[in-house]
Coordinates of C-alpha atoms in Angstrom, one line a residue:
Chain A
M1 CA 14.9 0.3 6.9
K2 CA 16.9 2.4 9.3
S3 CA 17.9 -0.8 11.2
F4 CA 19.2 -2.3 7.9
I5 CA 21.4 0.7 7.3
E6 CA 22.7 0.6 10.9
Y7 CA 23.4 -3.1 10.3
M8 CA 25.2 -2.4 7.0
A9 CA 27.2 0.4 8.5
V10 CA 28.7 -2.1 10.9
E11 CA 29.1 -4.9 8.3
L12 CA 30.9 -2.5 5.9
H13 CA 33.0 -0.9 8.7
L14 CA 31.4 2.5 7.8
E15 CA 29.8 3.2 11.1
D16 CA 30.5 6.5 12.8
P17 CA 29.6 6.6 16.5
K18 CA 28.9 10.3 16.2
S19 CA 26.5 10.2 13.3
D20 CA 22.9 9.3 13.1
Y21 CA 21.3 8.2 9.8
P22 CA 18.6 10.7 8.9
N23 CA 15.5 9.8 6.8
I24 CA 16.4 11.3 3.5
C25 CA 12.7 11.5 2.5
A26 CA 11.5 13.0 5.8
G27 CA 9.5 15.6 3.8
T28 CA 7.0 12.9 2.5
D29 CA 5.1 10.2 4.4
R30 CA 5.1 8.0 1.3
Y31 CA 8.2 6.1 2.4
A32 CA 11.4 6.4 4.3
M33 CA 14.9 6.3 2.9
Y34 CA 18.3 5.8 4.5
K35 CA 21.8 5.6 3.1
V36 CA 25.3 4.4 4.2
G37 CA 28.2 4.3 1.8
P38 CA 26.8 2.9 -1.5
V39 CA 23.8 1.2 0.1
L40 CA 20.3 2.8 -0.1
S41 CA 17.5 1.4 2.0
V42 CA 13.9 2.3 1.3
S43 CA 10.5 1.3 2.8
H44 CA 7.7 0.5 0.4
G45 CA 4.5 0.0 2.4
M46 CA 2.1 -2.9 1.7
G47 CA 1.0 -4.1 -1.7
M48 CA 1.8 -3.4 -5.4
P49 CA 0.4 0.1 -5.7
S50 CA 2.4 1.3 -2.7
I51 CA 5.7 -0.2 -3.9
S52 CA 5.1 1.0 -7.5
I53 CA 5.0 4.6 -6.3
M54 CA 8.3 4.2 -4.5
L55 CA 9.9 2.5 -7.5
H56 CA 8.9 5.2 -10.0
E57 CA 10.4 7.8 -7.8
L58 CA 13.5 5.7 -6.9
F59 CA 14.3 5.1 -10.6
K60 CA 14.0 8.8 -11.3
L61 CA 16.3 9.5 -8.4
L62 CA 18.9 6.9 -9.5
H63 CA 18.8 8.3 -13.0
H64 CA 19.3 11.9 -12.0
A65 CA 22.1 10.9 -9.5
N66 CA 23.9 9.1 -12.5
C67 CA 24.0 5.8 -10.6
T68 CA 25.3 2.9 -12.6
D69 CA 25.6 -0.9 -12.0
V70 CA 22.6 -0.8 -9.6
T71 CA 21.4 -4.0 -8.0
I72 CA 18.0 -3.8 -6.3
L73 CA 16.9 -6.3 -3.7
R74 CA 13.5 -6.5 -2.0
I75 CA 13.7 -8.1 1.5
G76 CA 10.6 -9.0 3.5
T77 CA 8.4 -11.6 5.0
S78 CA 5.9 -14.0 3.4
G79 CA 3.7 -17.0 4.0
G80 CA 5.3 -20.3 3.0
I81 CA 3.8 -23.4 1.3
G82 CA 5.3 -26.7 2.3
L83 CA 8.3 -25.1 3.9
E84 CA 9.4 -25.0 7.5
S85 CA 8.8 -21.5 8.9
G86 CA 12.0 -19.5 8.8
T87 CA 13.0 -20.8 5.4
V88 CA 14.3 -18.0 3.2
V89 CA 12.9 -18.0 -0.4
I90 CA 14.9 -16.4 -3.2
T91 CA 12.3 -15.8 -6.0
K92 CA 12.9 -17.7 -9.2
Q93 CA 9.8 -16.2 -10.9
S94 CA 7.1 -14.0 -9.4
V95 CA 3.6 -15.3 -10.5
D96 CA 0.1 -14.0 -10.1
A97 CA -2.9 -15.6 -8.2
T98 CA -3.4 -17.9 -11.3
F99 CA 0.3 -18.9 -11.1
M100 CA 1.2 -17.0 -14.3
P101 CA 4.5 -15.1 -14.5
K102 CA 2.9 -11.8 -15.7
F103 CA 2.0 -8.4 -14.3
E104 CA -1.0 -6.6 -15.7
Q105 CA -0.5 -2.9 -15.8
V106 CA -3.5 -0.7 -16.7
I107 CA -2.4 2.3 -18.8
L108 CA -5.0 4.8 -20.2
G109 CA -7.7 2.2 -19.2
K110 CA -6.1 -0.6 -21.3
T111 CA -4.3 -3.6 -19.8
V112 CA -0.7 -4.1 -20.8
V113 CA 1.0 -7.4 -19.8
R114 CA 4.6 -7.1 -18.5
S115 CA 7.2 -9.8 -18.0
T116 CA 8.2 -10.5 -14.4
D117 CA 11.6 -12.2 -15.1
L118 CA 14.2 -11.8 -12.3
D119 CA 18.0 -12.1 -12.7
T120 CA 18.9 -15.9 -12.6
D121 CA 22.6 -15.2 -11.9
L122 CA 21.8 -12.9 -9.0
A123 CA 19.5 -15.5 -7.4
E124 CA 22.2 -18.2 -7.7
K125 CA 24.8 -15.8 -6.2
L126 CA 22.4 -15.2 -3.2
L127 CA 21.9 -18.9 -2.8
Q128 CA 25.6 -19.4 -2.7
C129 CA 25.9 -16.7 0.0
S130 CA 23.4 -18.6 2.1
K131 CA 25.5 -21.8 1.7
E132 CA 28.6 -20.0 2.9
L133 CA 26.7 -18.4 5.8
K134 CA 25.3 -21.8 7.0
Q135 CA 22.8 -20.0 9.3
F136 CA 19.4 -21.0 7.8
H137 CA 17.8 -23.0 5.0
T138 CA 17.4 -21.1 1.7
V139 CA 15.7 -22.2 -1.5
I140 CA 15.2 -20.7 -5.0
A141 CA 11.5 -21.1 -5.9
D142 CA 8.5 -19.3 -7.4
T143 CA 6.7 -16.6 -5.3
M144 CA 3.0 -15.9 -5.7
C145 CA 2.1 -12.2 -5.4
T146 CA -1.5 -11.3 -4.5
M147 CA -3.6 -8.1 -4.4
D148 CA -5.1 -9.1 -1.0
F149 CA -3.8 -10.6 2.2
Y150 CA -7.0 -12.5 3.3
E151 CA -9.3 -13.7 0.5
G152 CA -6.5 -13.2 -2.1
Q153 CA -4.3 -15.7 -0.2
A154 CA -7.1 -18.1 0.7
R155 CA -7.0 -17.2 4.4
L156 CA -9.9 -18.4 6.5
D157 CA -9.6 -15.7 9.2
G158 CA -10.5 -12.5 7.3
A159 CA -13.6 -10.4 7.8
F160 CA -15.1 -12.3 4.8
C161 CA -14.6 -15.9 3.8
S162 CA -16.8 -17.6 1.1
Y163 CA -14.9 -20.9 0.8
T164 CA -14.0 -23.9 3.0
E165 CA -10.8 -25.2 4.5
K166 CA -10.8 -27.9 1.7
D167 CA -11.1 -25.1 -1.0
K168 CA -8.2 -23.4 0.6
Q169 CA -6.0 -26.5 0.8
D170 CA -6.9 -27.4 -2.8
Y171 CA -5.8 -23.9 -4.0
L172 CA -2.5 -24.0 -2.0
A173 CA -1.8 -27.5 -3.3
K174 CA -2.3 -26.2 -6.9
A175 CA 0.1 -23.4 -6.1
Y176 CA 2.7 -25.8 -4.7
A177 CA 2.3 -28.1 -7.7
S178 CA 3.0 -25.2 -10.0
G179 CA 6.3 -24.5 -8.1
V180 CA 5.1 -21.7 -5.7
R181 CA 6.8 -21.9 -2.3
N182 CA 5.8 -18.6 -0.8
I183 CA 3.2 -15.8 -1.0
E184 CA 3.6 -12.0 -0.6
M185 CA 2.2 -8.8 -2.1
E186 CA 4.8 -6.8 -3.9
S187 CA 7.1 -9.0 -6.1
L188 CA 5.1 -9.0 -9.3
V189 CA 5.2 -5.2 -10.0
F190 CA 8.7 -5.1 -8.4
A191 CA 10.0 -7.6 -10.9
A192 CA 8.1 -6.0 -13.8
M193 CA 9.4 -2.5 -13.1
C194 CA 13.0 -3.6 -12.5
K195 CA 13.0 -5.6 -15.7
L196 CA 11.6 -2.7 -17.7
S197 CA 14.4 -0.5 -16.2
G198 CA 17.1 -3.0 -16.9
L199 CA 18.1 -3.2 -13.3
K200 CA 19.4 -6.5 -11.8
A201 CA 16.8 -7.4 -9.2
A202 CA 16.0 -10.1 -6.6
V203 CA 13.3 -10.8 -4.0
V204 CA 14.4 -12.4 -0.8
C205 CA 11.7 -13.2 1.8
V206 CA 11.6 -15.4 4.9
T207 CA 8.5 -17.5 5.5
L208 CA 6.9 -16.9 8.9
L209 CA 4.5 -19.9 8.7
D210 CA 3.4 -22.8 6.6
R211 CA 0.1 -21.8 5.1
Q212 CA -0.9 -25.4 4.7
K213 CA -0.8 -25.7 8.5
G214 CA -2.6 -22.5 9.4
D215 CA -3.3 -18.8 8.7
Q216 CA -1.8 -17.1 11.7
V217 CA 1.8 -16.9 12.9
S218 CA 2.1 -18.7 16.2
D219 CA 5.8 -18.0 17.1
S220 CA 6.7 -15.5 19.9
H221 CA 7.6 -11.9 19.0
E222 CA 11.2 -12.7 19.8
V223 CA 11.3 -15.8 17.5
L224 CA 9.5 -13.8 14.7
H225 CA 12.0 -10.9 15.1
N226 CA 14.9 -13.3 14.6
L227 CA 13.3 -14.9 11.6
E228 CA 12.6 -11.5 10.1
L229 CA 16.4 -10.7 10.3
R230 CA 17.3 -13.6 8.0
P231 CA 16.8 -11.8 4.6
Q232 CA 18.7 -8.8 6.0
I233 CA 21.6 -11.1 7.1
L234 CA 21.7 -12.9 3.7
V235 CA 21.5 -9.7 1.6
G236 CA 24.0 -7.9 3.9
Y237 CA 26.5 -10.8 3.4
F238 CA 25.9 -10.6 -0.4
I239 CA 26.4 -6.8 -0.5
K240 CA 29.6 -7.1 1.5
S241 CA 31.0 -9.8 -0.7
Q242 CA 30.1 -7.9 -3.9
L243 CA 31.5 -4.6 -2.7
G244 CA 34.7 -6.4 -1.5
S245 CA 35.3 -8.2 -4.8
S246 CA 34.7 -5.0 -6.8
G247 CA 37.1 -3.0 -4.7
K248 CA 34.4 -0.5 -3.8
I249 CA 35.0 -0.8 0.0
Chain B
M1 CA -4.6 10.2 12.0
K2 CA -3.4 11.4 15.4
S3 CA -3.9 15.0 14.3
F4 CA -7.5 14.2 13.3
I5 CA -8.2 12.7 16.8
E6 CA -6.6 15.8 18.5
Y7 CA -8.8 17.9 16.3
M8 CA -12.0 15.9 17.1
A9 CA -11.1 16.0 20.8
V10 CA -11.3 19.8 20.7
E11 CA -14.4 19.8 18.5
L12 CA -16.3 17.3 20.7
H13 CA -15.1 19.0 24.0
L14 CA -13.4 15.8 25.0
E15 CA -9.9 17.1 25.2
D16 CA -7.9 16.4 28.4
P17 CA -4.8 18.6 28.7
K18 CA -3.1 15.9 30.7
S19 CA -3.7 13.0 28.3
D20 CA -1.9 12.0 25.1
Y21 CA -3.6 9.8 22.5
P22 CA -1.5 6.6 22.2
N23 CA -1.3 4.6 19.0
I24 CA -3.6 1.7 19.9
C25 CA -1.9 -0.5 17.2
A26 CA 1.7 0.3 18.2
G27 CA 2.5 -3.4 18.2
T28 CA 2.2 -3.5 14.4
D29 CA 3.7 -1.4 11.6
R30 CA 0.7 -2.1 9.3
Y31 CA -1.2 1.0 10.4
A32 CA -1.7 3.4 13.3
M33 CA -5.0 3.8 15.2
Y34 CA -6.2 6.5 17.6
K35 CA -9.4 7.0 19.5
V36 CA -11.3 9.8 21.3
G37 CA -14.8 9.3 22.6
P38 CA -16.8 7.4 19.9
V39 CA -14.4 8.4 17.1
L40 CA -11.7 5.9 15.8
S41 CA -9.1 7.2 13.3
V42 CA -6.9 4.7 11.4
S43 CA -4.2 5.1 8.8
H44 CA -4.4 2.9 5.7
G45 CA -1.2 3.3 3.6
M46 CA -1.3 3.8 -0.2
G47 CA -3.3 1.7 -2.5
M48 CA -6.1 -0.9 -2.4
P49 CA -4.1 -3.9 -1.1
S50 CA -2.9 -1.8 1.9
I51 CA -6.3 -0.4 2.8
S52 CA -7.9 -3.8 2.4
I53 CA -5.7 -5.3 5.1
M54 CA -6.7 -2.6 7.5
L55 CA -10.4 -2.9 6.7
H56 CA -10.4 -6.7 7.2
E57 CA -8.8 -6.2 10.6
L58 CA -11.0 -3.2 11.5
F59 CA -14.2 -5.0 10.7
K60 CA -13.1 -7.9 12.9
L61 CA -12.3 -5.5 15.7
L62 CA -15.7 -3.7 15.4
H63 CA -17.5 -7.0 15.4
H64 CA -15.7 -8.3 18.5
A65 CA -16.2 -4.9 20.3
N66 CA -20.0 -5.2 19.6
C67 CA -20.0 -1.8 17.8
T68 CA -23.3 -0.9 16.2
D69 CA -24.5 2.0 14.0
V70 CA -21.0 2.4 12.6
T71 CA -20.3 5.0 9.9
I72 CA -17.0 4.8 8.1
L73 CA -15.4 7.7 6.3
R74 CA -12.3 7.7 4.2
I75 CA -10.6 11.2 4.1
G76 CA -7.7 12.0 1.9
T77 CA -6.2 13.8 -1.1
S78 CA -6.7 13.2 -4.8
G79 CA -6.1 14.6 -8.3
G80 CA -9.0 16.6 -9.7
I81 CA -10.4 16.7 -13.3
G82 CA -11.9 20.0 -14.3
L83 CA -12.1 21.3 -10.8
E84 CA -10.2 24.1 -9.1
S85 CA -7.6 22.7 -6.7
G86 CA -8.9 22.7 -3.2
T87 CA -12.4 21.5 -4.2
V88 CA -13.7 18.7 -1.9
V89 CA -15.2 15.7 -3.7
I90 CA -17.7 13.5 -2.0
T91 CA -17.7 10.2 -4.0
K92 CA -21.0 9.4 -5.7
Q93 CA -19.7 6.2 -7.2
S94 CA -16.2 4.8 -7.2
V95 CA -15.2 3.6 -10.7
D96 CA -12.2 1.7 -12.0
A97 CA -9.7 2.8 -14.7
T98 CA -12.3 1.9 -17.4
F99 CA -14.9 4.1 -15.6
M100 CA -16.9 1.0 -14.4
P101 CA -18.4 0.9 -10.9
K102 CA -17.0 -2.5 -10.0
F103 CA -14.2 -4.0 -7.9
E104 CA -12.6 -7.2 -9.1
Q105 CA -11.5 -9.4 -6.1
V106 CA -9.4 -12.4 -6.9
I107 CA -10.4 -15.4 -4.6
L108 CA -8.8 -18.8 -5.0
G109 CA -7.4 -17.6 -8.3
K110 CA -10.9 -16.7 -9.7
T111 CA -12.1 -13.1 -10.2
V112 CA -15.3 -12.1 -8.3
V113 CA -16.9 -8.8 -9.2
R114 CA -18.2 -6.7 -6.3
S115 CA -20.5 -3.7 -6.2
T116 CA -18.9 -0.3 -5.2
D117 CA -22.1 1.5 -4.2
L118 CA -21.8 4.1 -1.4
D119 CA -24.5 5.5 0.8
T120 CA -26.4 8.2 -1.1
D121 CA -28.0 9.7 2.0
L122 CA -24.7 10.0 3.7
A123 CA -23.2 11.8 0.7
E124 CA -26.1 14.3 0.7
K125 CA -25.7 14.9 4.4
L126 CA -22.0 15.6 4.0
L127 CA -22.8 18.0 1.1
Q128 CA -25.3 19.8 3.4
C129 CA -22.6 20.1 6.1
S130 CA -20.3 21.8 3.5
K131 CA -23.1 24.3 2.7
E132 CA -23.5 25.1 6.3
L133 CA -19.7 25.5 6.8
K134 CA -19.3 27.8 3.8
Q135 CA -15.5 27.4 3.9
F136 CA -14.8 25.7 0.6
H137 CA -16.4 24.3 -2.5
T138 CA -17.7 20.7 -2.3
V139 CA -19.3 18.5 -5.0
I140 CA -20.7 15.0 -5.2
A141 CA -19.2 13.2 -8.2
D142 CA -17.7 10.0 -9.4
T143 CA -14.1 9.1 -8.2
M144 CA -11.8 7.0 -10.3
C145 CA -9.6 4.6 -8.3
T146 CA -6.4 3.2 -9.9
M147 CA -3.8 0.6 -9.1
D148 CA -0.9 2.9 -10.0
F149 CA -0.2 6.6 -9.4
Y150 CA 1.9 7.3 -12.6
E151 CA 1.0 5.2 -15.7
G152 CA -2.4 4.2 -14.1
Q153 CA -3.4 7.9 -13.8
A154 CA -2.0 9.0 -17.2
R155 CA 0.8 11.0 -15.6
L156 CA 3.7 12.0 -17.9
D157 CA 6.3 12.3 -15.2
G158 CA 6.8 8.7 -14.0
A159 CA 9.9 6.6 -14.6
F160 CA 8.1 5.1 -17.6
C161 CA 5.7 6.8 -20.1
S162 CA 4.7 5.2 -23.3
Y163 CA 2.0 7.8 -24.3
T164 CA 1.8 11.4 -25.4
E165 CA 0.3 14.5 -23.7
K166 CA -2.6 14.2 -26.2
D167 CA -3.2 10.6 -25.2
K168 CA -3.3 11.7 -21.6
Q169 CA -5.7 14.6 -22.3
D170 CA -8.0 12.3 -24.3
Y171 CA -8.1 9.8 -21.4
L172 CA -8.8 12.4 -18.8
A173 CA -11.5 14.0 -21.1
K174 CA -13.2 10.6 -21.3
A175 CA -13.1 10.2 -17.5
Y176 CA -14.6 13.7 -17.2
A177 CA -17.4 12.9 -19.7
S178 CA -18.2 9.7 -17.7
G179 CA -18.7 11.8 -14.6
V180 CA -15.3 11.4 -12.9
R181 CA -14.1 14.5 -11.1
N182 CA -11.2 13.1 -9.0
I183 CA -8.7 10.2 -9.0
E184 CA -7.3 8.3 -6.0
M185 CA -6.1 4.8 -5.1
E186 CA -8.3 3.3 -2.4
S187 CA -12.0 4.0 -2.8
L188 CA -12.9 1.0 -5.0
V189 CA -12.0 -1.7 -2.4
F190 CA -13.1 0.6 0.4
A191 CA -16.6 0.9 -1.1
A192 CA -16.8 -2.8 -2.0
M193 CA -15.8 -4.0 1.5
C194 CA -18.0 -1.5 3.4
K195 CA -21.0 -2.5 1.1
L196 CA -20.3 -6.2 1.8
S197 CA -20.2 -5.5 5.6
G198 CA -23.4 -3.4 5.5
L199 CA -21.6 -0.3 6.9
K200 CA -22.6 3.2 5.9
A201 CA -19.6 4.6 4.1
A202 CA -18.4 7.7 2.3
V203 CA -15.2 8.9 0.6
V204 CA -14.3 12.6 1.1
C205 CA -11.1 13.8 -0.8
V206 CA -9.8 17.2 -1.5
T207 CA -8.2 17.8 -5.0
L208 CA -4.6 19.1 -4.9
L209 CA -4.4 19.9 -8.6
D210 CA -6.3 19.9 -11.8
R211 CA -4.8 17.0 -13.8
Q212 CA -5.9 18.5 -17.1
K213 CA -3.4 21.4 -16.3
G214 CA -0.5 19.3 -15.0
D215 CA 0.9 16.3 -13.1
Q216 CA 2.6 17.9 -10.2
V217 CA 1.3 20.0 -7.4
S218 CA 2.6 23.5 -7.5
D219 CA 1.2 25.1 -4.4
S220 CA 3.5 25.8 -1.4
H221 CA 3.7 23.4 1.5
E222 CA 1.7 25.8 3.6
V223 CA -1.1 26.1 1.0
L224 CA -1.2 22.3 0.5
H225 CA -1.4 21.7 4.2
N226 CA -4.4 24.0 4.5
L227 CA -6.1 22.2 1.5
E228 CA -5.4 18.8 3.1
L229 CA -7.3 19.9 6.2
R230 CA -10.5 20.4 4.3
P231 CA -11.8 16.8 4.4
Q232 CA -11.0 16.7 8.1
I233 CA -12.9 19.9 8.7
L234 CA -16.0 18.7 6.8
V235 CA -16.0 15.2 8.3
G236 CA -15.4 16.7 11.8
Y237 CA -18.4 19.0 11.4
F238 CA -20.5 16.1 10.2
I239 CA -19.5 13.8 13.1
K240 CA -20.2 16.6 15.6
S241 CA -23.6 17.3 14.2
Q242 CA -24.5 13.6 14.1
L243 CA -23.4 12.9 17.7
G244 CA -25.1 16.0 18.9
S245 CA -28.4 15.1 17.2
S246 CA -28.2 11.5 18.5
G247 CA -27.6 12.7 22.1
K248 CA -24.3 10.8 22.2
I249 CA -22.4 13.8 23.3

């Protein structure tokens, strides 16, 4: 998250060689937060419970800071389905492990179903940015969000595995047929909470492998690091263009 | 996790003034891992998806390292119900937000229900250790594990809240009546995965507040830090006594 703020400081010409960017949330180990100009960058840990804690507290912060016209973007990595590794996926709809666009939130022991709609215009604007950048392939597609990285994503290499390679391939084929092109672990609650808050939101994740071809990333650390930068480059370009057109920088 | 290993090094007389304890998993940002003698200490992030990733990878590591007679202990903090803050709770059963002792794992889009039984003998041994230590009050009771820190635990101070103080109190009273004395976010999948692996497991969490009296901790940082050390002290005493009696140190 700090590296994203350092990157944005350069992109927005806000860098100050004398200044460091402190972790604003250094008093907690829940997450780290950095800021430059109008850009806030926050870590969220792995999985929906972890990101939901951060979002509750971020929304309260934004409210008390009287922030308006907020856009919230999750950037990260994911497993792809039927895509060349390195493809960037802008999420059209976040769906659960049964390919349904809904998030089930348990409140007082009762399940409440929440919508996971994301902002269509924002997704299109991000896709347009990628076309202008011409650095990597980007698609708009559905993202599957799971509670578990191994059994929940049909991996064969976890500590437990009660299914076959064929079962895995059948499941991934069904996901593909339903429109899913990548899998991660946070977008469902992210989309639900942003929707409930009325914030414009998007999910931008690069795929590190094609899950139909395997379960483990095989690229070198250097290649992976370069792939991981792609969502940052795309979102950085978008932020710069938005702030420029709004006269905020 | 590093501080626990530094603490155990002193307790087990294995400290070396010249040596530091490196993070064995420095190559990943998923979690941190430290080791001294036969004790491994691993961070797990917040929530069930996060701890499940670590456990899958830890179990594979223990298997390939030919480790035998492994005991696995989760130590952490929690919200209490009807207990004075600072009470240590050794989990009897981990239950979900409907007070049922079951973990629902989604595999290939289908829900599989797993048992969350923990080791009764181990819990009793830990309670006995607390009696010998005589430093703080410890109980064996049920622990509720939730997917969400705010709405999932009936807090009134999240970004969203669709219920009243009375609804919250009614829910917590029901939890208390069912045997629940504390609430956290990892024990359900921890218990299920340890059970499936045949590992002896226990959950030892200190309560930082009584949720029937409020939603936010009010103690000073210094007091909270001292409370947070209690599970470490109890588990450290237990490990020392076990290793001593087995002739391993």
